[in-house]
Amino acid sequence: MVKNDATKKSCACTQRLRDLIRAAQPVKESSLKKATCECCGNVFWSNSEREYCFDCEAKGRK
Ligand SMILES: [Zn+2]
């Protein structure tokens, strides 16, 4: 008889590791929001609430 219980069972350690990997993964593109810059009207994508595009934000910081 072949002993293959280890491959059949889903070990709790493996499950935890999988959760860790999932949590460590970068933000998915689906979480990006479409936004329009209030300064130049450029449409851009951002994963956070923004009023200005990257260009205008960079300019405004100067
Ligand atoms: Zn802009």
Short mmCIF file of N, CA and C and ligand atoms in Angstrom, two decimals:
data_model
loop_
_atom_site.label_atom_id
_atom_site.label_comp_id
_atom_site.label_asym_id
_atom_site.label_seq_id
_atom_site.Cartn_x
_atom_site.Cartn_y
_atom_site.Cartn_z
N MET A 1 0.83 -1.23 0.00
CA MET A 1 0.00 0.00 0.00
C MET A 1 0.86 1.27 0.00
N VAL A 2 0.46 2.19 -0.79
CA VAL A 2 1.23 3.42 -0.85
C VAL A 2 0.69 4.40 0.18
N LYS A 3 1.58 4.98 0.90
CA LYS A 3 1.16 5.95 1.93
C LYS A 3 1.13 7.35 1.30
N ASN A 4 -0.03 7.86 1.10
CA ASN A 4 -0.12 9.18 0.45
C ASN A 4 -1.08 10.11 1.19
N ASP A 5 -1.19 9.89 2.49
CA ASP A 5 -2.07 10.75 3.31
C ASP A 5 -1.60 12.21 3.28
N ALA A 6 -0.30 12.38 3.25
CA ALA A 6 0.27 13.73 3.32
C ALA A 6 -0.16 14.58 2.12
N THR A 7 -0.29 13.95 0.98
CA THR A 7 -0.65 14.71 -0.21
C THR A 7 -2.15 14.96 -0.28
N LYS A 8 -2.89 14.04 0.36
CA LYS A 8 -4.35 14.19 0.33
C LYS A 8 -4.79 15.32 1.24
N LYS A 9 -4.22 15.30 2.45
CA LYS A 9 -4.67 16.27 3.46
C LYS A 9 -4.14 17.67 3.17
N SER A 10 -4.95 18.63 3.49
CA SER A 10 -4.48 20.01 3.40
C SER A 10 -4.02 20.44 4.78
N CYS A 11 -2.74 20.48 4.97
CA CYS A 11 -2.16 20.77 6.28
C CYS A 11 -2.53 22.19 6.70
N ALA A 12 -2.72 22.37 7.98
CA ALA A 12 -3.04 23.69 8.52
C ALA A 12 -1.91 24.67 8.27
N CYS A 13 -0.68 24.16 8.32
CA CYS A 13 0.48 25.01 8.06
C CYS A 13 0.44 25.55 6.64
N THR A 14 0.10 24.68 5.71
CA THR A 14 0.04 25.09 4.32
C THR A 14 -1.04 26.15 4.14
N GLN A 15 -2.16 25.94 4.80
CA GLN A 15 -3.26 26.89 4.68
C GLN A 15 -2.86 28.26 5.21
N ARG A 16 -2.14 28.25 6.32
CA ARG A 16 -1.72 29.52 6.91
C ARG A 16 -0.74 30.24 6.00
N LEU A 17 0.16 29.43 5.42
CA LEU A 17 1.16 30.00 4.51
C LEU A 17 0.46 30.63 3.31
N ARG A 18 -0.58 29.95 2.84
CA ARG A 18 -1.32 30.46 1.69
C ARG A 18 -1.98 31.80 2.02
N ASP A 19 -2.52 31.89 3.23
CA ASP A 19 -3.16 33.15 3.65
C ASP A 19 -2.12 34.27 3.72
N LEU A 20 -0.94 33.92 4.24
CA LEU A 20 0.13 34.92 4.35
C LEU A 20 0.52 35.42 2.97
N ILE A 21 0.68 34.49 2.05
CA ILE A 21 1.07 34.87 0.69
C ILE A 21 0.01 35.77 0.08
N ARG A 22 -1.24 35.41 0.31
CA ARG A 22 -2.33 36.21 -0.26
C ARG A 22 -2.31 37.62 0.33
N ALA A 23 -2.03 37.73 1.63
CA ALA A 23 -2.04 39.03 2.29
C ALA A 23 -0.85 39.88 1.87
N ALA A 24 0.23 39.19 1.49
CA ALA A 24 1.46 39.91 1.14
C ALA A 24 1.44 40.37 -0.31
N GLN A 25 0.50 39.89 -1.07
CA GLN A 25 0.47 40.26 -2.48
C GLN A 25 0.09 41.72 -2.66
N PRO A 26 0.63 42.33 -3.69
CA PRO A 26 0.35 43.74 -3.95
C PRO A 26 -1.12 43.99 -4.29
N VAL A 27 -1.50 45.23 -4.18
CA VAL A 27 -2.90 45.61 -4.43
C VAL A 27 -3.28 45.24 -5.85
N LYS A 28 -4.40 44.61 -5.97
CA LYS A 28 -4.86 44.22 -7.30
C LYS A 28 -5.32 45.43 -8.09
N GLU A 29 -5.22 45.28 -9.40
CA GLU A 29 -5.59 46.40 -10.27
C GLU A 29 -7.07 46.72 -10.15
N SER A 30 -7.85 45.72 -9.76
CA SER A 30 -9.29 45.93 -9.66
C SER A 30 -9.64 46.95 -8.59
N SER A 31 -8.71 47.17 -7.64
CA SER A 31 -8.98 48.13 -6.58
C SER A 31 -8.66 49.56 -7.01
N LEU A 32 -8.11 49.70 -8.19
CA LEU A 32 -7.80 51.04 -8.69
C LEU A 32 -9.09 51.78 -9.05
N LYS A 33 -9.08 53.05 -8.77
CA LYS A 33 -10.25 53.87 -9.09
C LYS A 33 -9.91 54.87 -10.18
N LYS A 34 -10.87 55.11 -11.01
CA LYS A 34 -10.68 56.09 -12.07
C LYS A 34 -10.99 57.47 -11.49
N ALA A 35 -10.10 58.38 -11.72
CA ALA A 35 -10.29 59.72 -11.18
C ALA A 35 -9.95 60.76 -12.23
N THR A 36 -10.54 61.92 -12.10
CA THR A 36 -10.25 63.01 -13.01
C THR A 36 -9.54 64.12 -12.23
N CYS A 37 -8.43 64.56 -12.75
CA CYS A 37 -7.66 65.60 -12.08
C CYS A 37 -8.44 66.91 -12.09
N GLU A 38 -8.54 67.54 -10.94
CA GLU A 38 -9.28 68.79 -10.84
C GLU A 38 -8.50 69.96 -11.40
N CYS A 39 -7.22 69.71 -11.65
CA CYS A 39 -6.36 70.78 -12.15
C CYS A 39 -6.31 70.79 -13.67
N CYS A 40 -5.95 69.65 -14.27
CA CYS A 40 -5.77 69.62 -15.72
C CYS A 40 -6.83 68.77 -16.42
N GLY A 41 -7.68 68.07 -15.67
CA GLY A 41 -8.74 67.28 -16.27
C GLY A 41 -8.27 65.95 -16.80
N ASN A 42 -7.06 65.60 -16.50
CA ASN A 42 -6.50 64.33 -16.92
C ASN A 42 -7.21 63.19 -16.19
N VAL A 43 -7.54 62.14 -16.94
CA VAL A 43 -8.13 60.96 -16.30
C VAL A 43 -7.01 60.01 -15.95
N PHE A 44 -6.98 59.60 -14.71
CA PHE A 44 -5.90 58.71 -14.27
C PHE A 44 -6.47 57.68 -13.30
N TRP A 45 -5.65 56.68 -13.03
CA TRP A 45 -6.05 55.61 -12.12
C TRP A 45 -5.26 55.70 -10.84
N SER A 46 -5.95 55.50 -9.75
CA SER A 46 -5.27 55.56 -8.47
C SER A 46 -5.90 54.57 -7.52
N ASN A 47 -5.09 54.02 -6.61
CA ASN A 47 -5.65 53.09 -5.63
C ASN A 47 -6.06 53.82 -4.35
N SER A 48 -6.00 55.15 -4.38
CA SER A 48 -6.45 55.92 -3.24
C SER A 48 -7.21 57.15 -3.74
N GLU A 49 -7.94 57.78 -2.86
CA GLU A 49 -8.72 58.96 -3.26
C GLU A 49 -7.77 60.11 -3.58
N ARG A 50 -7.86 60.58 -4.79
CA ARG A 50 -6.99 61.68 -5.23
C ARG A 50 -7.82 62.71 -5.98
N GLU A 51 -7.42 63.95 -5.86
CA GLU A 51 -8.08 65.00 -6.61
C GLU A 51 -7.24 65.45 -7.78
N TYR A 52 -5.95 65.22 -7.67
CA TYR A 52 -5.03 65.67 -8.72
C TYR A 52 -4.22 64.50 -9.26
N CYS A 53 -3.88 64.58 -10.54
CA CYS A 53 -3.05 63.55 -11.15
C CYS A 53 -1.64 63.66 -10.59
N PHE A 54 -0.85 62.68 -10.95
CA PHE A 54 0.50 62.63 -10.40
C PHE A 54 1.32 63.85 -10.81
N ASP A 55 1.12 64.29 -12.04
CA ASP A 55 1.87 65.44 -12.56
C ASP A 55 1.55 66.68 -11.74
N CYS A 56 0.24 66.94 -11.56
CA CYS A 56 -0.16 68.15 -10.86
C CYS A 56 0.22 68.08 -9.38
N GLU A 57 0.14 66.89 -8.83
CA GLU A 57 0.50 66.75 -7.44
C GLU A 57 1.99 67.04 -7.26
N ALA A 58 2.79 66.56 -8.20
CA ALA A 58 4.23 66.81 -8.16
C ALA A 58 4.50 68.30 -8.31
N LYS A 59 3.74 68.96 -9.20
CA LYS A 59 3.92 70.40 -9.42
C LYS A 59 3.52 71.17 -8.17
N GLY A 60 2.40 70.76 -7.57
CA GLY A 60 1.89 71.47 -6.39
C GLY A 60 2.79 71.37 -5.19
N ARG A 61 3.60 70.31 -5.15
CA ARG A 61 4.48 70.13 -4.01
C ARG A 61 5.72 71.01 -4.10
N LYS A 62 5.99 71.46 -5.32
CA LYS A 62 7.20 72.26 -5.49
C LYS A 62 7.03 73.66 -4.91
ZN ZN B 1 -3.47 67.15 -13.40
#
